Amino acid sequence: MSILGFLKRRGENKYIDKTEIRDVLSTLLTSVRMKFKNTATPSPEPTAFIEGFDKNDRVLLKTDYPMVQGTEVDISFFRLDQSGKIVPNVLSLVIDAHEGELYYAKIDGPLRLGDMRAEYRLPVGDSQYYRARVRLLFDGKPLKLIDVSGGGASFETKTLLIEKSETMKVIMSMLNEVFNLDATVLRADLYRGVRTVHLRFDHKLAKVRDKIDGLIFELQRQKYAEEKGYSSTTGILETKDIHQRLPTSEVTPPDIDK
């Protein structure tokens, strides 16, 4: 009986506002964070991109993380409400099928409020696009940034002698926004002459962290839209030509310790 009851509860939810979900996700154009149900979620949590919808209202997720049919996953993301405020949201999905890195997911619950404190890390060190737009400076010199989130950052150094629990004052710039941040060293790992430093930003105002998280998602949205050339005018993401691209001559300023 419990199994039948479980299946009944898990059946299609006729009260889900799919129109709202379509409107939100079709304009997102950025990565979403995935958290798995009934199984251990890998660390760091995998991310995916919303590719659109199929004719059966299944959400199309693109990710290189392998999933099987029936996998239950929550996706977390930011969106702007009508007043322009950044609002975190969570949506429950069930993987229905997949073709390579493209997964078809059934909507399994309404949009609900997420955790604004959740961290969305930006892999700055892996991307020329992000390195040109995100800078972390210490004593006026740029650091070789690895990644950044609203809660902290990681960087590499060959010259700075930094240890756990030390405090630092750093400056971070992102999308023409500049942040003067107090930070605490959580860990400093030395390997073959390179020290990998992990910082926690000691925010005095929660809105500063929220602002950084929002800028991270805006950067992801811009990069993805430029690379894929997506339009959301029809409610389903469709490719189109992008006429306003960044100049090919743009270069990344050098990092110290490189």
PDB file of C-alpha atoms in Angstrom:
ATOM      1  CA  MET A   1       0.000   0.000   0.000  1.00  0.00           C
ATOM      2  CA  SER A   2       2.792   2.392   0.828  1.00  0.00           C
ATOM      3  CA  ILE A   3       4.370   1.785  -2.569  1.00  0.00           C
ATOM      4  CA  LEU A   4       1.091   2.434  -4.366  1.00  0.00           C
ATOM      5  CA  GLY A   5       0.560   5.544  -2.292  1.00  0.00           C
ATOM      6  CA  PHE A   6       4.049   6.712  -3.103  1.00  0.00           C
ATOM      7  CA  LEU A   7       3.492   6.230  -6.810  1.00  0.00           C
ATOM      8  CA  LYS A   8       0.195   8.061  -6.632  1.00  0.00           C
ATOM      9  CA  ARG A   9       1.772  11.024  -4.922  1.00  0.00           C
ATOM     10  CA  ARG A  10       4.584  10.982  -7.457  1.00  0.00           C
ATOM     11  CA  GLY A  11       2.169  11.054 -10.384  1.00  0.00           C
ATOM     12  CA  GLU A  12       1.803  14.081 -12.624  1.00  0.00           C
ATOM     13  CA  ASN A  13       0.974  17.173 -10.641  1.00  0.00           C
ATOM     14  CA  LYS A  14      -1.937  18.824 -12.444  1.00  0.00           C
ATOM     15  CA  TYR A  15      -1.592  21.932 -10.327  1.00  0.00           C
ATOM     16  CA  ILE A  16       1.887  22.882 -11.424  1.00  0.00           C
ATOM     17  CA  ASP A  17       1.950  26.251 -13.154  1.00  0.00           C
ATOM     18  CA  LYS A  18       3.956  25.139 -16.177  1.00  0.00           C
ATOM     19  CA  THR A  19       3.429  28.482 -17.870  1.00  0.00           C
ATOM     20  CA  GLU A  20       5.319  30.249 -15.098  1.00  0.00           C
ATOM     21  CA  ILE A  21       8.074  27.631 -15.160  1.00  0.00           C
ATOM     22  CA  ARG A  22       8.419  27.971 -18.932  1.00  0.00           C
ATOM     23  CA  ASP A  23       8.546  31.762 -18.687  1.00  0.00           C
ATOM     24  CA  VAL A  24      11.248  31.617 -16.015  1.00  0.00           C
ATOM     25  CA  LEU A  25      13.483  28.904 -17.433  1.00  0.00           C
ATOM     26  CA  SER A  26      13.217  29.922 -21.075  1.00  0.00           C
ATOM     27  CA  THR A  27      14.796  33.300 -20.264  1.00  0.00           C
ATOM     28  CA  LEU A  28      17.342  32.030 -17.744  1.00  0.00           C
ATOM     29  CA  LEU A  29      20.235  31.365 -20.147  1.00  0.00           C
ATOM     30  CA  THR A  30      22.617  30.414 -17.373  1.00  0.00           C
ATOM     31  CA  SER A  31      23.777  27.361 -15.507  1.00  0.00           C
ATOM     32  CA  VAL A  32      21.733  25.815 -12.733  1.00  0.00           C
ATOM     33  CA  ARG A  33      23.038  23.850  -9.787  1.00  0.00           C
ATOM     34  CA  MET A  34      21.836  20.274  -9.355  1.00  0.00           C
ATOM     35  CA  LYS A  35      21.224  18.438  -6.092  1.00  0.00           C
ATOM     36  CA  PHE A  36      20.176  14.783  -6.151  1.00  0.00           C
ATOM     37  CA  LYS A  37      17.456  13.171  -4.063  1.00  0.00           C
ATOM     38  CA  ASN A  38      17.662   9.714  -2.467  1.00  0.00           C
ATOM     39  CA  THR A  39      21.362   9.500  -3.301  1.00  0.00           C
ATOM     40  CA  ALA A  40      24.558  11.222  -2.305  1.00  0.00           C
ATOM     41  CA  THR A  41      25.121  14.439  -4.230  1.00  0.00           C
ATOM     42  CA  PRO A  42      28.666  14.689  -5.627  1.00  0.00           C
ATOM     43  CA  SER A  43      30.918  17.449  -4.372  1.00  0.00           C
ATOM     44  CA  PRO A  44      31.130  19.963  -5.862  1.00  0.00           C
ATOM     45  CA  GLU A  45      27.518  19.773  -6.907  1.00  0.00           C
ATOM     46  CA  PRO A  46      27.176  19.287 -10.692  1.00  0.00           C
ATOM     47  CA  THR A  47      25.806  22.058 -12.852  1.00  0.00           C
ATOM     48  CA  ALA A  48      23.731  22.000 -16.018  1.00  0.00           C
ATOM     49  CA  PHE A  49      22.356  24.409 -18.585  1.00  0.00           C
ATOM     50  CA  ILE A  50      18.687  24.828 -19.462  1.00  0.00           C
ATOM     51  CA  GLU A  51      18.407  24.167 -23.212  1.00  0.00           C
ATOM     52  CA  GLY A  52      14.641  24.686 -23.526  1.00  0.00           C
ATOM     53  CA  PHE A  53      11.568  22.447 -23.613  1.00  0.00           C
ATOM     54  CA  ASP A  54      10.198  19.720 -25.831  1.00  0.00           C
ATOM     55  CA  LYS A  55       6.587  19.373 -27.030  1.00  0.00           C
ATOM     56  CA  ASN A  56       5.706  17.403 -23.883  1.00  0.00           C
ATOM     57  CA  ASP A  57       6.850  20.218 -21.581  1.00  0.00           C
ATOM     58  CA  ARG A  58       9.924  18.279 -20.508  1.00  0.00           C
ATOM     59  CA  VAL A  59      12.845  20.475 -19.484  1.00  0.00           C
ATOM     60  CA  LEU A  60      15.975  19.948 -21.565  1.00  0.00           C
ATOM     61  CA  LEU A  61      19.096  19.891 -19.406  1.00  0.00           C
ATOM     62  CA  LYS A  62      22.602  19.786 -20.826  1.00  0.00           C
ATOM     63  CA  THR A  63      25.257  18.409 -18.486  1.00  0.00           C
ATOM     64  CA  ASP A  64      28.285  16.152 -18.689  1.00  0.00           C
ATOM     65  CA  TYR A  65      27.319  14.503 -15.377  1.00  0.00           C
ATOM     66  CA  PRO A  66      25.857  11.013 -16.084  1.00  0.00           C
ATOM     67  CA  MET A  67      22.290  10.331 -14.910  1.00  0.00           C
ATOM     68  CA  VAL A  68      19.890   7.440 -15.522  1.00  0.00           C
ATOM     69  CA  GLN A  69      16.141   7.439 -16.113  1.00  0.00           C
ATOM     70  CA  GLY A  70      14.240   8.048 -12.882  1.00  0.00           C
ATOM     71  CA  THR A  71      16.960  10.156 -11.250  1.00  0.00           C
ATOM     72  CA  GLU A  72      15.343  12.793  -9.059  1.00  0.00           C
ATOM     73  CA  VAL A  73      17.104  16.125  -8.969  1.00  0.00           C
ATOM     74  CA  ASP A  74      16.473  19.639  -7.680  1.00  0.00           C
ATOM     75  CA  ILE A  75      17.845  22.499  -9.759  1.00  0.00           C
ATOM     76  CA  SER A  76      18.688  25.784  -8.060  1.00  0.00           C
ATOM     77  CA  PHE A  77      19.034  29.128  -9.795  1.00  0.00           C
ATOM     78  CA  PHE A  78      18.521  32.865  -9.451  1.00  0.00           C
ATOM     79  CA  ARG A  79      15.963  34.930 -11.332  1.00  0.00           C
ATOM     80  CA  LEU A  80      14.756  38.520 -11.155  1.00  0.00           C
ATOM     81  CA  ASP A  81      11.271  39.261  -9.856  1.00  0.00           C
ATOM     82  CA  GLN A  82       9.076  42.053 -11.211  1.00  0.00           C
ATOM     83  CA  SER A  83      10.801  44.624  -9.006  1.00  0.00           C
ATOM     84  CA  GLY A  84      14.234  43.566 -10.253  1.00  0.00           C
ATOM     85  CA  LYS A  85      15.175  41.832  -6.998  1.00  0.00           C
ATOM     86  CA  ILE A  86      17.307  38.689  -7.249  1.00  0.00           C
ATOM     87  CA  VAL A  87      15.236  35.720  -6.050  1.00  0.00           C
ATOM     88  CA  PRO A  88      16.624  32.184  -5.528  1.00  0.00           C
ATOM     89  CA  ASN A  89      14.404  29.368  -6.811  1.00  0.00           C
ATOM     90  CA  VAL A  90      14.345  25.583  -6.733  1.00  0.00           C
ATOM     91  CA  LEU A  91      12.526  23.250  -9.135  1.00  0.00           C
ATOM     92  CA  SER A  92      12.161  19.456  -8.758  1.00  0.00           C
ATOM     93  CA  LEU A  93      12.726  17.323 -11.852  1.00  0.00           C
ATOM     94  CA  VAL A  94      12.806  13.619 -12.737  1.00  0.00           C
ATOM     95  CA  ILE A  95      15.078  12.443 -15.559  1.00  0.00           C
ATOM     96  CA  ASP A  96      12.954  10.781 -18.231  1.00  0.00           C
ATOM     97  CA  ALA A  97      15.458  10.070 -21.024  1.00  0.00           C
ATOM     98  CA  HIS A  98      18.742  11.278 -22.426  1.00  0.00           C
ATOM     99  CA  GLU A  99      20.769  11.547 -25.610  1.00  0.00           C
ATOM    100  CA  GLY A 100      24.437  12.027 -24.842  1.00  0.00           C
ATOM    101  CA  GLU A 101      24.776  15.141 -22.670  1.00  0.00           C
ATOM    102  CA  LEU A 102      21.167  16.234 -23.303  1.00  0.00           C
ATOM    103  CA  TYR A 103      18.666  15.061 -20.665  1.00  0.00           C
ATOM    104  CA  TYR A 104      14.867  15.206 -20.828  1.00  0.00           C
ATOM    105  CA  ALA A 105      13.407  15.905 -17.382  1.00  0.00           C
ATOM    106  CA  LYS A 106       9.772  15.850 -16.273  1.00  0.00           C
ATOM    107  CA  ILE A 107       8.659  18.685 -14.015  1.00  0.00           C
ATOM    108  CA  ASP A 108       7.891  17.186 -10.620  1.00  0.00           C
ATOM    109  CA  GLY A 109       6.934  20.189  -8.533  1.00  0.00           C
ATOM    110  CA  PRO A 110       6.241  23.918  -8.587  1.00  0.00           C
ATOM    111  CA  LEU A 111       8.869  26.597  -8.320  1.00  0.00           C
ATOM    112  CA  ARG A 112       9.717  27.192  -4.689  1.00  0.00           C
ATOM    113  CA  LEU A 113      11.917  29.590  -2.791  1.00  0.00           C
ATOM    114  CA  GLY A 114      15.544  28.526  -2.555  1.00  0.00           C
ATOM    115  CA  ASP A 115      18.360  29.300  -0.159  1.00  0.00           C
ATOM    116  CA  MET A 116      19.881  32.707  -0.858  1.00  0.00           C
ATOM    117  CA  ARG A 117      22.985  31.598   1.061  1.00  0.00           C
ATOM    118  CA  ALA A 118      23.766  28.828  -1.393  1.00  0.00           C
ATOM    119  CA  GLU A 119      27.095  29.257  -3.166  1.00  0.00           C
ATOM    120  CA  TYR A 120      27.346  29.384  -6.944  1.00  0.00           C
ATOM    121  CA  ARG A 121      30.999  29.056  -7.887  1.00  0.00           C
ATOM    122  CA  LEU A 122      32.382  30.571 -11.076  1.00  0.00           C
ATOM    123  CA  PRO A 123      35.351  28.662 -12.612  1.00  0.00           C
ATOM    124  CA  VAL A 124      37.382  31.739 -13.466  1.00  0.00           C
ATOM    125  CA  GLY A 125      40.669  29.925 -13.972  1.00  0.00           C
ATOM    126  CA  ASP A 126      39.209  27.607 -16.615  1.00  0.00           C
ATOM    127  CA  SER A 127      37.784  30.335 -18.827  1.00  0.00           C
ATOM    128  CA  GLN A 128      39.406  33.160 -20.798  1.00  0.00           C
ATOM    129  CA  TYR A 129      35.955  34.771 -20.931  1.00  0.00           C
ATOM    130  CA  TYR A 130      35.674  34.930 -17.131  1.00  0.00           C
ATOM    131  CA  ARG A 131      39.338  35.844 -16.554  1.00  0.00           C
ATOM    132  CA  ALA A 132      38.823  38.951 -18.675  1.00  0.00           C
ATOM    133  CA  ARG A 133      35.888  40.053 -16.533  1.00  0.00           C
ATOM    134  CA  VAL A 134      36.678  38.975 -12.963  1.00  0.00           C
ATOM    135  CA  ARG A 135      39.731  40.254 -11.111  1.00  0.00           C
ATOM    136  CA  LEU A 136      40.940  39.671  -7.557  1.00  0.00           C
ATOM    137  CA  LEU A 137      43.674  41.991  -6.247  1.00  0.00           C
ATOM    138  CA  PHE A 138      45.811  41.920  -3.119  1.00  0.00           C
ATOM    139  CA  ASP A 139      48.064  44.883  -2.284  1.00  0.00           C
ATOM    140  CA  GLY A 140      47.135  46.341  -5.649  1.00  0.00           C
ATOM    141  CA  LYS A 141      48.384  43.297  -7.610  1.00  0.00           C
ATOM    142  CA  PRO A 142      46.150  40.821  -9.489  1.00  0.00           C
ATOM    143  CA  LEU A 143      46.020  37.251  -8.185  1.00  0.00           C
ATOM    144  CA  LYS A 144      45.789  34.118 -10.295  1.00  0.00           C
ATOM    145  CA  LEU A 145      42.145  33.447  -9.542  1.00  0.00           C
ATOM    146  CA  ILE A 146      40.827  29.858  -9.696  1.00  0.00           C
ATOM    147  CA  ASP A 147      37.187  30.349  -8.819  1.00  0.00           C
ATOM    148  CA  VAL A 148      34.878  32.709  -6.972  1.00  0.00           C
ATOM    149  CA  SER A 149      31.467  32.681  -5.311  1.00  0.00           C
ATOM    150  CA  GLY A 150      29.465  35.037  -3.166  1.00  0.00           C
ATOM    151  CA  GLY A 151      31.018  33.409  -0.127  1.00  0.00           C
ATOM    152  CA  GLY A 152      34.669  33.294  -1.101  1.00  0.00           C
ATOM    153  CA  ALA A 153      37.360  32.636  -3.670  1.00  0.00           C
ATOM    154  CA  SER A 154      40.359  30.455  -4.452  1.00  0.00           C
ATOM    155  CA  PHE A 155      43.632  31.522  -6.033  1.00  0.00           C
ATOM    156  CA  GLU A 156      47.150  30.234  -6.701  1.00  0.00           C
ATOM    157  CA  THR A 157      50.427  31.876  -5.745  1.00  0.00           C
ATOM    158  CA  LYS A 158      54.127  31.025  -5.949  1.00  0.00           C
ATOM    159  CA  THR A 159      55.391  34.002  -3.978  1.00  0.00           C
ATOM    160  CA  LEU A 160      52.924  34.901  -1.239  1.00  0.00           C
ATOM    161  CA  LEU A 161      53.498  33.143   2.102  1.00  0.00           C
ATOM    162  CA  ILE A 162      49.932  32.755   3.317  1.00  0.00           C
ATOM    163  CA  GLU A 163      48.761  30.391   6.036  1.00  0.00           C
ATOM    164  CA  LYS A 164      45.446  29.156   7.404  1.00  0.00           C
ATOM    165  CA  SER A 165      43.448  31.613   9.578  1.00  0.00           C
ATOM    166  CA  GLU A 166      45.252  34.693   8.260  1.00  0.00           C
ATOM    167  CA  THR A 167      43.119  37.666   7.312  1.00  0.00           C
ATOM    168  CA  MET A 168      43.414  39.586   4.059  1.00  0.00           C
ATOM    169  CA  LYS A 169      41.906  42.656   2.447  1.00  0.00           C
ATOM    170  CA  VAL A 170      41.215  42.045  -1.227  1.00  0.00           C
ATOM    171  CA  ILE A 171      39.543  43.938  -4.028  1.00  0.00           C
ATOM    172  CA  MET A 172      37.347  42.119  -6.502  1.00  0.00           C
ATOM    173  CA  SER A 173      35.964  43.564  -9.721  1.00  0.00           C
ATOM    174  CA  MET A 174      33.225  41.909 -11.733  1.00  0.00           C
ATOM    175  CA  LEU A 175      31.089  43.379 -14.525  1.00  0.00           C
ATOM    176  CA  ASN A 176      32.155  46.948 -13.657  1.00  0.00           C
ATOM    177  CA  GLU A 177      31.281  46.415  -9.980  1.00  0.00           C
ATOM    178  CA  VAL A 178      34.085  46.763  -7.419  1.00  0.00           C
ATOM    179  CA  PHE A 179      34.039  45.151  -3.962  1.00  0.00           C
ATOM    180  CA  ASN A 180      36.451  45.869  -1.089  1.00  0.00           C
ATOM    181  CA  LEU A 181      36.356  42.645   0.902  1.00  0.00           C
ATOM    182  CA  ASP A 182      37.726  41.409   4.213  1.00  0.00           C
ATOM    183  CA  ALA A 183      38.644  37.731   3.903  1.00  0.00           C
ATOM    184  CA  THR A 184      39.869  34.870   6.070  1.00  0.00           C
ATOM    185  CA  VAL A 185      42.126  32.077   4.800  1.00  0.00           C
ATOM    186  CA  LEU A 186      40.323  28.763   5.290  1.00  0.00           C
ATOM    187  CA  ARG A 187      43.056  26.631   3.753  1.00  0.00           C
ATOM    188  CA  ALA A 188      46.419  27.086   2.044  1.00  0.00           C
ATOM    189  CA  ASP A 189      47.700  23.940   0.311  1.00  0.00           C
ATOM    190  CA  LEU A 190      51.319  23.853  -0.906  1.00  0.00           C
ATOM    191  CA  TYR A 191      52.132  21.471  -3.765  1.00  0.00           C
ATOM    192  CA  ARG A 192      55.272  21.561  -5.901  1.00  0.00           C
ATOM    193  CA  GLY A 193      55.975  25.172  -5.056  1.00  0.00           C
ATOM    194  CA  VAL A 194      52.452  26.410  -5.776  1.00  0.00           C
ATOM    195  CA  ARG A 195      50.207  27.459  -2.904  1.00  0.00           C
ATOM    196  CA  THR A 196      46.439  27.132  -3.447  1.00  0.00           C
ATOM    197  CA  VAL A 197      44.628  29.531  -1.124  1.00  0.00           C
ATOM    198  CA  HIS A 198      40.938  29.276  -0.253  1.00  0.00           C
ATOM    199  CA  LEU A 199      39.319  32.436   1.106  1.00  0.00           C
ATOM    200  CA  ARG A 200      36.079  33.125   2.935  1.00  0.00           C
ATOM    201  CA  PHE A 201      34.662  36.593   2.427  1.00  0.00           C
ATOM    202  CA  ASP A 202      33.715  38.068   5.792  1.00  0.00           C
ATOM    203  CA  HIS A 203      30.690  40.015   4.629  1.00  0.00           C
ATOM    204  CA  LYS A 204      29.238  42.592   6.962  1.00  0.00           C
ATOM    205  CA  LEU A 205      26.132  42.906   4.778  1.00  0.00           C
ATOM    206  CA  ALA A 206      24.291  39.916   3.317  1.00  0.00           C
ATOM    207  CA  LYS A 207      23.295  41.963   0.284  1.00  0.00           C
ATOM    208  CA  VAL A 208      26.953  42.130  -0.799  1.00  0.00           C
ATOM    209  CA  ARG A 209      27.140  38.349  -1.049  1.00  0.00           C
ATOM    210  CA  ASP A 210      23.802  38.277  -2.852  1.00  0.00           C
ATOM    211  CA  LYS A 211      25.076  40.920  -5.274  1.00  0.00           C
ATOM    212  CA  ILE A 212      28.146  38.834  -6.109  1.00  0.00           C
ATOM    213  CA  ASP A 213      26.016  35.720  -6.645  1.00  0.00           C
ATOM    214  CA  GLY A 214      23.757  37.671  -8.976  1.00  0.00           C
ATOM    215  CA  LEU A 215      26.733  38.976 -10.983  1.00  0.00           C
ATOM    216  CA  ILE A 216      28.084  35.437 -11.301  1.00  0.00           C
ATOM    217  CA  PHE A 217      24.846  34.298 -12.859  1.00  0.00           C
ATOM    218  CA  GLU A 218      24.757  37.330 -15.124  1.00  0.00           C
ATOM    219  CA  LEU A 219      28.257  36.501 -16.348  1.00  0.00           C
ATOM    220  CA  GLN A 220      27.220  32.913 -17.035  1.00  0.00           C
ATOM    221  CA  ARG A 221      24.117  34.107 -18.850  1.00  0.00           C
ATOM    222  CA  GLN A 222      26.098  36.466 -21.058  1.00  0.00           C
ATOM    223  CA  LYS A 223      28.743  33.865 -21.890  1.00  0.00           C
ATOM    224  CA  TYR A 224      26.214  31.172 -22.698  1.00  0.00           C
ATOM    225  CA  ALA A 225      24.022  33.451 -24.779  1.00  0.00           C
ATOM    226  CA  GLU A 226      27.020  34.673 -26.760  1.00  0.00           C
ATOM    227  CA  GLU A 227      28.376  31.167 -27.389  1.00  0.00           C
ATOM    228  CA  LYS A 228      25.063  29.555 -28.279  1.00  0.00           C
ATOM    229  CA  GLY A 229      23.264  32.522 -29.825  1.00  0.00           C
ATOM    230  CA  TYR A 230      19.980  31.812 -28.059  1.00  0.00           C
ATOM    231  CA  SER A 231      16.724  33.745 -28.306  1.00  0.00           C
ATOM    232  CA  SER A 232      13.785  33.243 -25.957  1.00  0.00           C
ATOM    233  CA  THR A 233      11.188  35.290 -27.817  1.00  0.00           C
ATOM    234  CA  THR A 234       8.993  32.235 -28.427  1.00  0.00           C
ATOM    235  CA  GLY A 235       9.300  30.740 -24.958  1.00  0.00           C
ATOM    236  CA  ILE A 236      11.548  28.012 -26.348  1.00  0.00           C
ATOM    237  CA  LEU A 237      15.228  28.706 -26.748  1.00  0.00           C
ATOM    238  CA  GLU A 238      16.102  29.019 -30.427  1.00  0.00           C
ATOM    239  CA  THR A 239      19.420  29.800 -32.077  1.00  0.00           C
ATOM    240  CA  LYS A 240      19.985  33.047 -33.910  1.00  0.00           C
ATOM    241  CA  ASP A 241      22.946  35.126 -35.025  1.00  0.00           C
ATOM    242  CA  ILE A 242      24.595  37.321 -32.432  1.00  0.00           C
ATOM    243  CA  HIS A 243      25.546  40.682 -33.973  1.00  0.00           C
ATOM    244  CA  GLN A 244      27.071  42.328 -30.911  1.00  0.00           C
ATOM    245  CA  ARG A 245      30.082  40.273 -29.881  1.00  0.00           C
ATOM    246  CA  LEU A 246      33.110  41.199 -27.844  1.00  0.00           C
ATOM    247  CA  PRO A 247      36.070  42.519 -29.854  1.00  0.00           C
ATOM    248  CA  THR A 248      38.471  39.734 -30.800  1.00  0.00           C
ATOM    249  CA  SER A 249      41.381  41.899 -29.693  1.00  0.00           C
ATOM    250  CA  GLU A 250      40.327  41.778 -26.034  1.00  0.00           C
ATOM    251  CA  VAL A 251      43.066  40.285 -23.883  1.00  0.00           C
ATOM    252  CA  THR A 252      43.321  39.308 -20.249  1.00  0.00           C
ATOM    253  CA  PRO A 253      45.589  41.419 -18.034  1.00  0.00           C
ATOM    254  CA  PRO A 254      48.470  39.308 -16.647  1.00  0.00           C
ATOM    255  CA  ASP A 255      48.165  37.671 -13.240  1.00  0.00           C
ATOM    256  CA  ILE A 256      51.034  37.661 -10.809  1.00  0.00           C
ATOM    257  CA  ASP A 257      52.731  34.319 -10.087  1.00  0.00           C
ATOM    258  CA  LYS A 258      51.816  33.099 -13.592  1.00  0.00           C
TER     259      LYS A 258
END
